């Protein structure tokens, strides 16, 4: 209550002269309110829900959702470090590190498990040093959390053993891809592995992970339509699109995000090319005014005129490439929707200005605040602080319960549902905190870092430029240059990594393989590329497990390529998913949630809170050009001069920082921390 009063007070004062300036003290007050929000939700999880995956924030107990690996604990771990609670970070890291592996007879989503578990573990591993953990010799190329991340990735990688290289949506953590598993996967479920798997490869020196992730991206890109768009769901055995709606939101979103962030993290020109190619098609067909709609991937005509809550990550991605004007315009639209309801509904019908039928919920998603955080870093525009405050106020007013924060079941009446997804602690609270904490170490853009010695030589860590995975787990890009083994592998052998070749061209592939793989990385026994044999082994091990539980080590690689072609033809069948069906675009997920996740709903509150509409939300336009809008490309010159005048960074730091790290031009300027 005290914090709330304080806010009202300075909020009022700053309105007196019509300006919204937030000084450091104001921001710290807001930041501390976010910390309390995190603490309330986090300690409730520990008290009521641990060791289950998630907290049920109305019934004050726990349940397993995406696996049974205390998901919220893993997902929240690096947020503790971001908020500076290193003692709790160390306590939890120790608990998690005590785990031997993830072997369990459960079916999990490959996508969700990668972004939440593998991403969370990698990020925590890279933050361990900063948090004061006793490091194993060889860090960051070694350590218990890294080993666990690799263990999980190995289990997930069984899903990639398909003729196209695109993964199945589900694996069993003990047995691999379940018998009879559908071969239909959503686009995001295929193209959202590179940040985690690439990091894993660079740290462990095993190129397999990066290779399969890149391969899946190349496959998606290969199957794009003639007009450069990708659909929503594809058959990973045949490359046949089964849901042809193309947009930037649910089912697709993080594919584009990983192309953009992969470009920055790995400095890979191929990813940049693919991203810009898709982006041009998005601009041409999907973007209408400053909204992004759903269109047919083949013709580009509108199939669904909706904004999705998940779309709101897009301005953040644009800001990574300095496209601040377009980003602000979209963000402004999204903020209007937020103010209409006090939250963004999963779907918003743009022509009717209504929440989408059966998609009226707000499960505490981070995408809007994520973009706000990036854009505030890029512009310093106080309008963005105002948006952050709107989000904070809505959560405090309508989502808070006695034991956490609850999903909003319906944004029109603010009824709550009995669930707090782990991304509330991994992402939503983290981005809010970072918005209000300009001095956070995460915002370091290379002013200081630390040189560490590894057995492969020197490298720089903690120099900032963090790249967030799609679950807001930050990756320290400097650390990727620490493990000499991988430097060797990636500079010398990159050209030998398996290139994506579609099923039809399988014959050609065999020829190309002979040209691609030099003798030394071939498996001498059966003349197959070593990585492909490994994948086969992985799958075959799983099969053996099913047949003979105790015979895990019996590895008997099958020829992958030849063995698969018949199967493809046999399995090719008509899609079960109806094109143009909005049901196909169900959240960021590739599959419907199990029945067990249906949750209890609470009665609506007596008063519905919405972000205050009495204030002019267009205040940001005081920062714009003469026509009263953030400029489009037509007035780009004005933007640039505006940005120069206001010494606004036109690019987000990681891009610049990474260039610096790569060139190693500023090593001398690094201030060594003691
Ligand atoms: C760190 O987290 C623990 C567990 O929630 C809490 O008890 C403690 O007060 C926190 N410490 C700080 C400095 O926030
Ligand atoms: C995993 O999925 C397969 C195929 O749907 C099913 O037969 C199996 O029982 C599932 N396993 C578990 C542990 O739920
Ligand atoms: C932008 O500025 C450049 C030089 O400063 C000029 O040549 C160009 O015509 C300008 N473009 C527009 C659209 O005004």
XYZ file of C-alpha atoms and ligand atoms in Angstrom:
716
model
C 0.000 0.000 0.000
C 2.804 2.315 0.887
C 4.416 1.879 -2.514
C 1.131 2.519 -4.214
C 0.694 5.818 -2.362
C 4.175 6.882 -3.257
C 3.442 6.205 -6.875
C 0.221 8.226 -6.817
C 2.124 11.055 -5.280
C 4.870 11.374 -7.833
C 2.504 10.431 -10.612
C 0.421 13.414 -9.688
C 3.371 15.737 -9.353
C 4.761 14.825 -12.699
C 1.406 15.481 -14.328
C 1.260 19.043 -13.055
C 3.328 20.381 -15.900
C 1.992 17.832 -18.375
C 5.292 16.008 -18.625
C 6.075 12.547 -17.529
C 9.627 12.562 -16.444
C 10.766 9.800 -14.187
C 13.864 10.392 -12.186
C 15.987 7.679 -10.723
C 14.146 7.698 -7.421
C 10.831 7.115 -9.159
C 12.261 4.245 -11.121
C 13.773 2.639 -8.024
C 10.411 2.795 -6.262
C 8.824 1.024 -9.209
C 11.667 -1.473 -9.405
C 11.253 -2.367 -5.748
C 7.553 -2.896 -6.269
C 8.409 -5.393 -9.008
C 10.832 -7.102 -6.642
C 8.034 -7.489 -4.071
C 5.813 -8.869 -6.801
C 8.450 -11.462 -7.691
C 9.085 -12.310 -4.022
C 5.397 -12.825 -3.339
C 4.956 -15.161 -6.298
C 8.286 -16.936 -5.858
C 7.965 -17.612 -2.133
C 4.377 -18.783 -2.687
C 5.655 -21.245 -5.269
C 8.236 -22.553 -2.788
C 5.722 -22.734 0.039
C 2.714 -24.194 -1.751
C 3.804 -25.750 -5.017
C 7.427 -26.954 -4.994
C 8.465 -29.571 -6.155
C 5.635 -29.509 -8.699
C 6.064 -27.618 -11.970
C 3.702 -24.761 -11.286
C 1.774 -22.938 -8.624
C -2.013 -22.920 -8.660
C -2.489 -19.428 -7.415
C -6.145 -19.665 -6.404
C -6.117 -23.024 -4.652
C -2.605 -22.444 -3.254
C -1.097 -25.763 -4.246
C 1.078 -27.170 -7.010
C 0.715 -29.384 -10.051
C 2.837 -30.730 -12.868
C 2.275 -29.158 -16.252
C 5.034 -29.306 -18.834
C 6.926 -32.203 -17.274
C 7.730 -32.965 -13.708
C 10.959 -31.142 -13.197
C 10.047 -28.367 -10.744
C 9.765 -26.216 -13.832
C 9.069 -22.905 -12.103
C 12.200 -23.280 -9.981
C 14.418 -23.798 -13.045
C 12.653 -21.081 -15.007
C 12.904 -18.512 -12.184
C 16.519 -19.210 -11.273
C 18.239 -16.571 -13.392
C 15.643 -13.967 -12.442
C 17.037 -14.250 -8.906
C 20.439 -13.273 -10.298
C 19.004 -10.424 -12.370
C 17.347 -9.091 -9.205
C 20.586 -9.505 -7.265
C 19.420 -12.236 -4.887
C 22.618 -14.233 -5.240
C 22.274 -16.146 -1.979
C 18.953 -17.624 -3.069
C 20.409 -18.256 -6.530
C 23.224 -20.284 -4.985
C 20.840 -22.231 -2.763
C 18.584 -23.178 -5.679
C 21.421 -23.848 -8.114
C 22.755 -26.367 -5.627
C 19.391 -28.102 -5.349
C 19.057 -28.321 -9.110
C 22.675 -29.414 -9.601
C 22.129 -32.350 -7.269
C 19.935 -33.926 -9.885
C 21.715 -36.608 -11.933
C 19.718 -36.409 -15.142
C 16.229 -35.980 -16.586
C 15.455 -39.591 -17.347
C 11.736 -40.153 -16.816
C 8.955 -41.892 -18.644
C 7.084 -38.709 -19.518
C 6.086 -37.199 -22.833
C 7.142 -33.555 -23.072
C 6.899 -30.729 -25.564
C 10.263 -30.445 -27.299
C 9.778 -26.703 -27.784
C 8.682 -25.810 -24.244
C 11.289 -28.021 -22.621
C 14.024 -26.471 -24.701
C 13.156 -22.842 -24.061
C 12.314 -23.235 -20.384
C 14.608 -26.013 -19.120
C 17.601 -26.048 -21.467
C 17.495 -22.233 -21.751
C 17.072 -21.762 -17.992
C 19.914 -24.131 -17.131
C 22.322 -22.612 -19.653
C 21.601 -19.113 -18.482
C 22.014 -20.055 -14.822
C 25.236 -21.857 -15.679
C 26.607 -18.715 -17.327
C 25.515 -16.532 -14.392
C 27.015 -18.883 -11.790
C 30.297 -17.051 -11.614
C 28.656 -13.705 -11.071
C 26.481 -15.231 -8.349
C 29.532 -16.418 -6.428
C 29.100 -20.149 -6.880
C 32.176 -22.307 -6.357
C 32.958 -23.075 -9.946
C 34.217 -26.351 -11.261
C 37.582 -26.110 -13.014
C 37.062 -25.363 -16.673
C 33.988 -23.143 -16.294
C 32.263 -21.981 -18.506
C 33.088 -25.038 -20.591
C 32.243 -27.284 -17.678
C 29.830 -27.384 -14.749
C 26.848 -29.244 -13.306
C 24.140 -27.018 -14.806
C 25.776 -27.240 -18.225
C 25.821 -31.024 -17.936
C 22.132 -31.060 -17.053
C 21.324 -28.787 -19.992
C 23.220 -31.155 -22.244
C 21.475 -34.168 -20.765
C 18.105 -32.619 -21.547
C 19.166 -31.528 -25.026
C 20.297 -35.084 -25.776
C 16.848 -36.356 -24.886
C 15.176 -33.716 -27.040
C 17.460 -34.280 -29.984
C 15.825 -37.633 -30.687
C 12.932 -35.586 -32.106
C 15.132 -34.235 -34.930
C 15.759 -37.602 -36.493
C 13.360 -37.086 -39.400
C 13.890 -37.024 -43.166
C 13.530 -33.243 -43.268
C 15.568 -32.522 -40.140
C 12.544 -30.761 -38.662
C 11.685 -32.100 -35.199
C 8.606 -33.849 -33.878
C 6.710 -31.804 -31.298
C 6.873 -34.380 -28.501
C 9.448 -36.747 -27.063
C 9.449 -39.116 -24.166
C 12.390 -38.284 -21.921
C 13.228 -41.950 -21.569
C 12.172 -43.569 -24.825
C 12.456 -40.880 -27.496
C 9.658 -40.085 -29.934
C 6.563 -42.010 -28.822
C 5.083 -44.638 -31.069
C 2.323 -43.117 -33.186
C 3.346 -39.530 -32.426
C 1.896 -37.003 -34.866
C 4.371 -35.723 -37.416
C 2.700 -32.289 -37.480
C 4.725 -29.583 -35.712
C 4.185 -25.831 -35.587
C 6.737 -23.518 -37.149
C 7.967 -22.117 -33.839
C 8.353 -25.697 -32.609
C 10.881 -26.210 -35.407
C 12.759 -22.924 -35.581
C 13.276 -22.164 -31.871
C 16.350 -24.147 -30.909
C 19.332 -22.272 -32.221
C 20.062 -19.970 -29.262
C 20.084 -22.832 -26.762
C 21.574 -25.528 -28.972
C 24.173 -23.198 -30.489
C 25.237 -22.075 -27.025
C 25.462 -25.687 -25.916
C 27.641 -26.558 -28.897
C 29.966 -23.620 -28.361
C 30.390 -24.448 -24.670
C 30.709 -28.230 -24.912
C 32.557 -28.392 -28.221
C 30.040 -30.863 -29.633
C 28.732 -29.349 -32.879
C 25.757 -31.704 -33.063
C 23.320 -29.402 -31.249
C 23.986 -26.334 -33.343
C 23.907 -28.444 -36.435
C 20.458 -29.920 -35.865
C 19.041 -26.520 -34.893
C 20.453 -24.840 -38.019
C 19.307 -27.701 -40.113
C 15.716 -27.343 -38.920
C 15.840 -23.614 -39.737
C 17.185 -24.306 -43.201
C 14.396 -26.803 -43.751
C 11.698 -24.295 -42.766
C 13.249 -21.755 -45.032
C 13.399 -24.266 -47.859
C 9.669 -24.982 -47.539
C 8.648 -21.307 -47.502
C 5.999 -20.320 -50.036
C 6.679 -18.640 -53.357
C 5.976 -15.278 -51.740
C 8.450 -15.888 -48.912
C 6.024 -16.762 -46.107
C 5.870 -19.727 -43.764
C 2.659 -21.338 -42.548
C 1.628 -22.401 -39.078
C 1.999 -26.185 -39.014
C 4.019 -28.530 -41.181
C 4.413 -32.276 -41.513
C 8.015 -32.939 -40.520
C 8.138 -36.162 -42.506
C 7.066 -34.667 -45.825
C 7.482 -30.885 -45.631
C 3.761 -30.504 -46.424
C 2.132 -27.465 -44.769
C -0.988 -28.518 -42.880
C -1.979 -25.083 -41.563
C -1.223 -22.409 -44.101
C -2.034 -19.285 -42.132
C 0.950 -17.015 -42.015
C 1.470 -14.371 -39.363
C 3.984 -13.260 -36.767
C 2.201 -14.623 -33.670
C 1.135 -17.949 -32.219
C 2.779 -20.983 -33.723
C 5.337 -18.952 -35.668
C 6.624 -16.136 -33.438
C 9.928 -17.340 -32.047
C 11.131 -18.672 -35.415
C 11.526 -15.063 -36.535
C 12.835 -14.066 -33.120
C 15.576 -16.714 -33.277
C 16.594 -15.737 -36.789
C 17.084 -12.181 -35.542
C 18.748 -13.036 -32.250
C 20.752 -15.877 -33.807
C 22.161 -13.358 -36.252
C 23.375 -11.273 -33.313
C 24.576 -14.072 -31.046
C 26.414 -16.113 -33.664
C 27.164 -13.381 -36.196
C 25.885 -15.658 -38.918
C 25.182 -13.905 -42.236
C 23.001 -16.777 -43.443
C 20.570 -16.167 -40.577
C 20.524 -12.455 -41.362
C 19.670 -13.224 -44.968
C 16.857 -15.582 -44.036
C 15.472 -13.105 -41.512
C 15.468 -10.186 -43.907
C 13.895 -12.250 -46.626
C 11.026 -13.232 -44.340
C 10.788 -9.714 -42.991
C 10.329 -8.282 -46.475
C 7.438 -10.710 -47.038
C 5.957 -9.821 -43.648
C 6.073 -6.127 -44.528
C 4.484 -6.770 -47.882
C 1.708 -9.221 -47.011
C 1.174 -9.527 -43.271
C 1.531 -5.954 -42.129
C -1.528 -3.749 -42.578
C -1.021 -0.257 -41.258
C 0.726 -0.929 -37.992
C -0.994 -4.222 -37.280
C 0.068 -7.669 -38.357
C -2.748 -9.915 -39.555
C -2.977 -13.561 -40.609
C -2.807 -14.202 -44.318
C -2.665 -17.181 -46.635
C 0.968 -18.206 -47.051
C 0.532 -18.815 -50.769
C -1.570 -15.843 -51.883
C -1.134 -13.324 -49.112
C -4.849 -12.569 -48.691
C -6.145 -11.957 -45.172
C -7.551 -15.020 -43.418
C -7.872 -13.722 -39.879
C -7.898 -10.020 -38.947
C -6.690 -10.517 -35.385
C -3.969 -9.172 -33.164
C -2.606 -11.772 -30.785
C -1.135 -11.083 -27.397
C 1.933 -13.008 -28.568
C 2.481 -10.600 -31.500
C 3.715 -8.026 -29.022
C 7.289 -9.413 -29.099
C 7.708 -8.007 -32.612
C 8.568 -4.378 -31.747
C 11.336 -5.702 -29.492
C 12.791 -7.692 -32.372
C 12.578 -4.665 -34.668
C 14.425 -2.600 -32.081
C 17.343 -5.042 -32.244
C 17.849 -3.858 -35.797
C 17.317 -0.182 -35.019
C 13.835 0.050 -36.530
C 12.522 2.200 -33.752
C 9.858 4.118 -35.696
C 7.916 1.075 -36.879
C 8.401 -0.606 -33.526
C 6.888 2.341 -31.646
C 3.891 2.498 -33.941
C 3.006 -1.151 -33.395
C 3.640 -0.852 -29.686
C 1.290 2.082 -29.506
C -1.496 -0.061 -31.017
C -0.832 -2.838 -28.549
C -0.877 -0.406 -25.646
C -4.289 0.824 -26.785
C -5.590 -2.739 -26.592
C -4.076 -3.079 -23.120
C -5.866 0.081 -22.034
C -9.169 -1.034 -23.518
C -9.261 -4.108 -21.257
C -6.533 -3.609 -18.681
C -4.780 -6.620 -20.263
C -4.228 -7.894 -23.776
C -6.551 -10.789 -24.691
C -4.995 -13.776 -26.463
C -6.856 -12.734 -29.639
C -8.188 -9.289 -30.452
C -10.469 -8.845 -33.445
C -9.179 -5.637 -34.986
C -12.178 -4.576 -37.156
C -14.631 -5.213 -34.307
C -12.311 -3.963 -31.555
C -13.320 -6.945 -29.418
C -11.622 -9.785 -27.598
C -11.584 -12.937 -29.767
C -14.201 -15.550 -28.907
C -12.745 -18.212 -26.608
C -9.469 -16.303 -26.618
C -10.267 -13.713 -23.985
C -7.649 -14.757 -21.478
C -4.369 -13.204 -20.359
C -2.083 -15.866 -18.866
C 0.375 -13.265 -17.451
C 2.297 -13.102 -20.721
C 5.513 -11.077 -21.030
C 5.559 -10.060 -24.715
C 4.300 -6.507 -24.356
C 6.557 -5.630 -21.434
C 9.448 -7.304 -23.255
C 9.121 -4.926 -26.199
C 8.663 -2.001 -23.850
C 11.926 -2.899 -22.120
C 13.877 -3.080 -25.395
C 12.409 0.125 -26.734
C 13.096 1.996 -23.526
C 16.710 0.880 -23.739
C 16.830 2.122 -27.299
C 15.032 5.462 -26.848
C 14.732 6.431 -23.175
C 11.223 7.640 -24.040
C 9.290 8.174 -20.757
C 6.076 7.130 -22.526
C 7.454 3.599 -22.256
C 7.809 3.881 -18.498
C 4.152 4.868 -18.493
C 3.243 1.691 -20.390
C 5.292 -0.316 -17.885
C 3.390 1.307 -15.036
C 0.065 0.448 -16.708
C 1.124 -3.184 -16.859
C 2.349 -3.205 -13.271
C -0.866 -1.589 -11.994
C -3.109 -4.065 -13.853
C -1.207 -7.056 -12.482
C -1.299 -5.712 -8.940
C -4.955 -4.838 -9.092
C -6.479 -7.816 -10.866
C -4.035 -10.727 -10.944
C -2.663 -10.777 -7.399
C -3.955 -13.452 -5.035
C -3.081 -14.470 -1.490
C -0.570 -16.967 -2.873
C 0.816 -15.529 -6.085
C -0.494 -14.056 -9.334
C -3.234 -15.687 -11.386
C -3.975 -16.026 -15.062
C -6.776 -13.702 -16.142
C -9.448 -15.969 -17.555
C -11.344 -13.195 -19.314
C -9.944 -9.715 -19.847
C -13.478 -8.308 -20.121
C -14.425 -9.063 -16.521
C -11.015 -9.920 -15.019
C -12.103 -13.299 -13.710
C -9.049 -15.212 -12.583
C -8.043 -18.759 -13.437
C -6.128 -21.077 -11.125
C -2.763 -21.027 -12.822
C 0.528 -19.142 -12.743
C 2.662 -20.193 -15.712
C 6.382 -20.396 -15.021
C 7.046 -17.592 -17.501
C 5.550 -15.101 -15.062
C 8.678 -15.477 -12.911
C 11.045 -16.177 -15.808
C 9.930 -13.339 -18.060
C 7.155 -10.982 -17.025
C 8.664 -9.952 -13.704
C 12.187 -9.948 -15.167
C 11.405 -7.575 -18.029
C 9.407 -5.297 -15.728
C 12.315 -5.202 -13.306
C 14.814 -4.486 -16.072
C 12.648 -1.668 -17.428
C 12.790 0.072 -14.063
C 16.446 -0.747 -13.331
C 18.628 1.167 -15.795
C 21.836 0.275 -13.920
C 21.279 -3.476 -13.976
C 24.315 -5.512 -14.987
C 22.222 -6.923 -17.837
C 22.275 -3.476 -19.444
C 26.068 -3.371 -19.471
C 27.093 -2.692 -23.031
C 30.751 -3.495 -22.880
C 31.921 -0.743 -20.511
C 33.341 -3.390 -18.279
C 33.914 -7.078 -18.344
C 36.215 -9.661 -16.919
C 39.009 -11.566 -18.537
C 39.127 -15.158 -17.456
C 41.638 -17.872 -18.140
C 40.471 -21.207 -19.372
C 42.604 -24.095 -20.448
C 42.089 -22.860 -23.994
C 43.272 -19.327 -23.309
C 41.720 -16.001 -22.373
C 38.187 -14.835 -22.939
C 35.884 -12.086 -21.700
C 32.759 -12.698 -19.658
C 30.154 -10.462 -17.977
C 30.730 -7.737 -20.560
C 27.006 -7.484 -21.304
C 25.270 -7.654 -24.636
C 23.143 -10.481 -23.253
C 20.843 -12.152 -25.739
C 17.587 -13.354 -24.203
C 16.128 -16.621 -25.378
C 12.384 -16.615 -25.968
C 11.806 -17.479 -22.300
C 13.897 -14.436 -21.226
C 16.933 -16.465 -20.222
C 19.959 -14.261 -20.922
C 22.992 -15.728 -22.694
C 26.371 -14.047 -22.176
C 27.735 -13.818 -25.721
C 31.323 -13.405 -24.550
C 31.264 -16.817 -22.897
C 30.706 -18.459 -26.269
C 34.277 -17.588 -27.190
C 35.794 -19.207 -24.117
C 35.917 -22.826 -25.091
C 38.756 -23.273 -27.488
C 37.664 -26.682 -28.563
C 34.535 -25.216 -30.005
C 36.368 -22.303 -31.595
C 38.352 -24.834 -33.520
C 35.367 -26.866 -34.440
C 33.417 -23.888 -35.619
C 36.003 -22.057 -37.592
C 37.545 -25.028 -39.338
C 34.740 -27.474 -39.682
C 31.717 -25.311 -40.213
C 31.608 -26.072 -43.905
C 31.361 -29.735 -43.116
C 28.213 -29.472 -41.018
C 25.317 -31.276 -42.535
C 23.457 -29.122 -45.002
C 19.726 -29.343 -45.291
C 18.649 -31.315 -48.314
C 14.947 -32.037 -48.835
C 13.576 -35.522 -49.153
C 13.056 -35.285 -52.907
C 16.680 -34.537 -53.438
C 17.851 -37.455 -51.382
C 19.814 -38.924 -54.248
C 21.550 -35.684 -54.858
C 22.228 -35.486 -51.158
C 24.164 -38.689 -51.183
C 26.416 -37.291 -53.835
C 26.836 -34.014 -52.038
C 27.686 -35.758 -48.813
C 30.648 -37.378 -50.401
C 31.859 -33.974 -51.423
C 30.991 -32.355 -48.087
C 32.548 -34.652 -45.587
C 36.285 -34.989 -45.500
C 37.588 -38.391 -44.489
C 38.588 -37.508 -40.947
C 35.105 -36.818 -39.660
C 33.527 -39.791 -41.292
C 32.653 -42.817 -39.331
C 35.241 -45.224 -40.627
C 33.036 -48.241 -40.072
C 30.067 -47.480 -42.237
C 31.112 -44.446 -44.225
C 28.410 -42.154 -42.760
C 28.889 -38.651 -41.472
C 29.589 -38.914 -37.801
C 26.906 -36.530 -36.632
C 24.206 -38.311 -38.507
C 25.249 -41.598 -37.071
C 25.030 -40.033 -33.639
C 21.458 -38.983 -34.260
C 20.636 -42.440 -35.410
C 22.258 -43.882 -32.330
C 20.221 -41.609 -30.176
C 17.011 -42.811 -31.683
C 18.076 -46.368 -31.779
C 19.051 -46.282 -28.152
C 15.536 -45.170 -27.404
C 14.085 -48.037 -29.384
C 16.320 -50.437 -27.536
C 15.107 -48.983 -24.309
C 11.569 -49.800 -25.189
C 12.446 -53.303 -26.175
C 14.917 -53.964 -23.457
C 14.957 -51.586 -20.561
C 18.256 -52.772 -19.194
C 20.221 -52.704 -22.362
C 20.829 -49.017 -22.794
C 24.362 -49.286 -24.001
C 23.650 -51.549 -26.900
C 24.144 -49.151 -29.750
C 23.529 -50.440 -33.199
C 23.353 -47.557 -35.645
C 20.958 -47.955 -38.523
C 21.561 -46.272 -41.839
C 19.447 -43.157 -41.416
C 18.962 -41.817 -44.890
C 18.230 -44.978 -46.804
C 16.057 -46.367 -44.074
C 13.820 -43.354 -44.014
C 12.620 -42.844 -47.547
C 10.106 -45.683 -47.597
C 8.704 -44.612 -44.296
C 8.057 -41.114 -45.624
C 6.019 -42.390 -48.509
C 4.090 -44.723 -46.278
C 3.273 -42.080 -43.706
C 2.309 -39.306 -46.062
C -1.339 -38.607 -45.364
C -3.838 -35.779 -45.412
C -3.544 -33.315 -42.612
C -5.751 -33.579 -39.607
C -5.560 -29.863 -39.078
C -7.975 -27.692 -40.929
C -6.415 -24.810 -42.785
C -7.896 -21.410 -42.030
C -9.129 -22.695 -38.724
C -8.290 -20.275 -35.943
C -8.197 -23.206 -33.544
C -5.011 -24.242 -35.269
C -3.381 -21.087 -33.945
C -3.578 -22.058 -30.347
C -1.222 -20.037 -28.225
C 2.496 -20.389 -28.622
C 2.030 -24.089 -28.295
C 2.404 -26.759 -30.869
C -0.157 -28.935 -29.218
C -3.266 -28.570 -27.147
C -2.664 -28.774 -23.459
C -3.619 -32.005 -21.732
C -7.022 -32.278 -20.087
C -5.370 -32.208 -16.661
C -4.478 -28.551 -17.205
C -8.055 -27.343 -17.302
C -8.230 -25.034 -14.335
C -10.698 -23.642 -11.893
C -11.970 -20.097 -12.487
C -12.776 -17.544 -9.802
C -15.620 -15.027 -9.797
C -14.833 -11.607 -11.246
C -13.734 -8.835 -8.893
C -16.331 -6.246 -7.971
C -14.516 -3.392 -9.665
C -12.719 -3.950 -12.952
C -9.464 -2.133 -13.178
C -8.174 -0.860 -16.455
C -5.187 1.292 -17.085
C -6.358 4.830 -16.529
C -7.899 6.243 -19.666
C -8.220 9.767 -18.329
C -4.666 10.494 -19.332
C -3.672 11.158 -22.866
C -1.866 8.041 -23.896
C -0.465 9.741 -26.940
C 2.054 11.688 -24.937
C 4.821 9.837 -26.689
C 4.028 11.904 -29.746
C 5.753 14.877 -28.184
C 8.872 13.008 -29.221
C 7.870 12.659 -32.833
C 8.365 14.439 -36.077
C 6.264 17.300 -37.397
C 3.460 15.092 -38.733
C 2.788 13.948 -35.216
C 3.771 10.326 -35.678
C 6.756 8.195 -35.263
C 8.277 8.321 -38.702
C 7.996 5.580 -41.263
C 10.770 4.830 -43.684
C 9.550 7.765 -45.779
C 10.629 10.140 -43.034
C 13.561 8.059 -41.942
C 15.949 10.993 -42.290
C 14.018 12.787 -39.597
C 14.202 9.805 -37.310
C 17.891 9.642 -37.740
C 18.431 13.265 -36.954
C 15.999 12.973 -34.039
C 17.956 10.049 -32.734
C 21.216 11.937 -33.140
C 19.889 15.067 -31.456
C 18.636 13.115 -28.499
C 21.720 10.921 -28.426
C 19.455 7.942 -28.675
C 21.034 4.678 -29.547
C 19.656 3.614 -32.863
C 20.682 0.036 -32.275
C 20.335 -2.106 -29.226
C 23.639 -2.813 -27.526
C 24.180 -6.495 -28.261
C 24.795 -5.839 -31.895
C 27.497 -3.276 -31.293
C 28.927 -5.121 -28.372
C 29.232 -8.349 -30.260
C 31.069 -6.664 -33.038
C 33.449 -5.331 -30.430
C 33.978 -8.642 -28.748
C 34.577 -10.265 -32.069
C 37.136 -7.721 -33.127
C 38.628 -7.739 -29.649
C 39.465 -4.101 -30.178
C 38.562 -2.968 -26.756
C 40.217 -5.533 -24.569
C 42.553 -2.855 -23.318
C 39.654 -0.751 -22.163
C 38.200 -3.470 -20.023
C 38.232 -2.575 -16.393
C 39.134 -5.610 -14.402
C 36.846 -6.111 -11.466
C 38.382 -7.303 -8.280
C 16.163 -13.845 -1.597
O 15.137 -14.794 -1.742
C 14.741 -15.430 -0.528
C 13.711 -16.467 -0.884
O 12.603 -15.897 -1.493
C 14.209 -14.388 0.433
O 13.861 -14.992 1.648
C 15.264 -13.330 0.672
O 14.726 -12.310 1.467
C 15.728 -12.752 -0.638
N 16.834 -11.855 -0.397
C 16.893 -10.641 -0.931
C 18.092 -9.841 -0.599
O 16.007 -10.213 -1.649
C 3.383 -41.009 -24.514
O 2.657 -40.930 -25.726
C 2.375 -42.194 -26.317
C 1.726 -41.938 -27.653
O 0.683 -41.053 -27.550
C 1.502 -43.023 -25.396
O 1.249 -44.281 -25.947
C 2.242 -43.185 -24.062
O 1.427 -43.875 -23.151
C 2.618 -41.834 -23.496
N 3.428 -42.022 -22.324
C 3.145 -41.441 -21.170
C 4.051 -41.741 -20.039
O 2.187 -40.683 -21.033
C 17.777 11.885 -46.763
O 18.978 12.604 -46.638
C 19.868 12.430 -47.735
C 21.165 13.209 -47.437
O 21.187 13.712 -46.145
C 19.210 12.919 -49.014
O 20.080 12.726 -50.133
C 17.933 12.156 -49.241
O 17.266 12.638 -50.380
C 17.023 12.263 -48.028
N 15.863 11.406 -48.183
C 14.631 11.830 -47.971
C 13.543 10.815 -48.177
O 14.360 12.956 -47.603
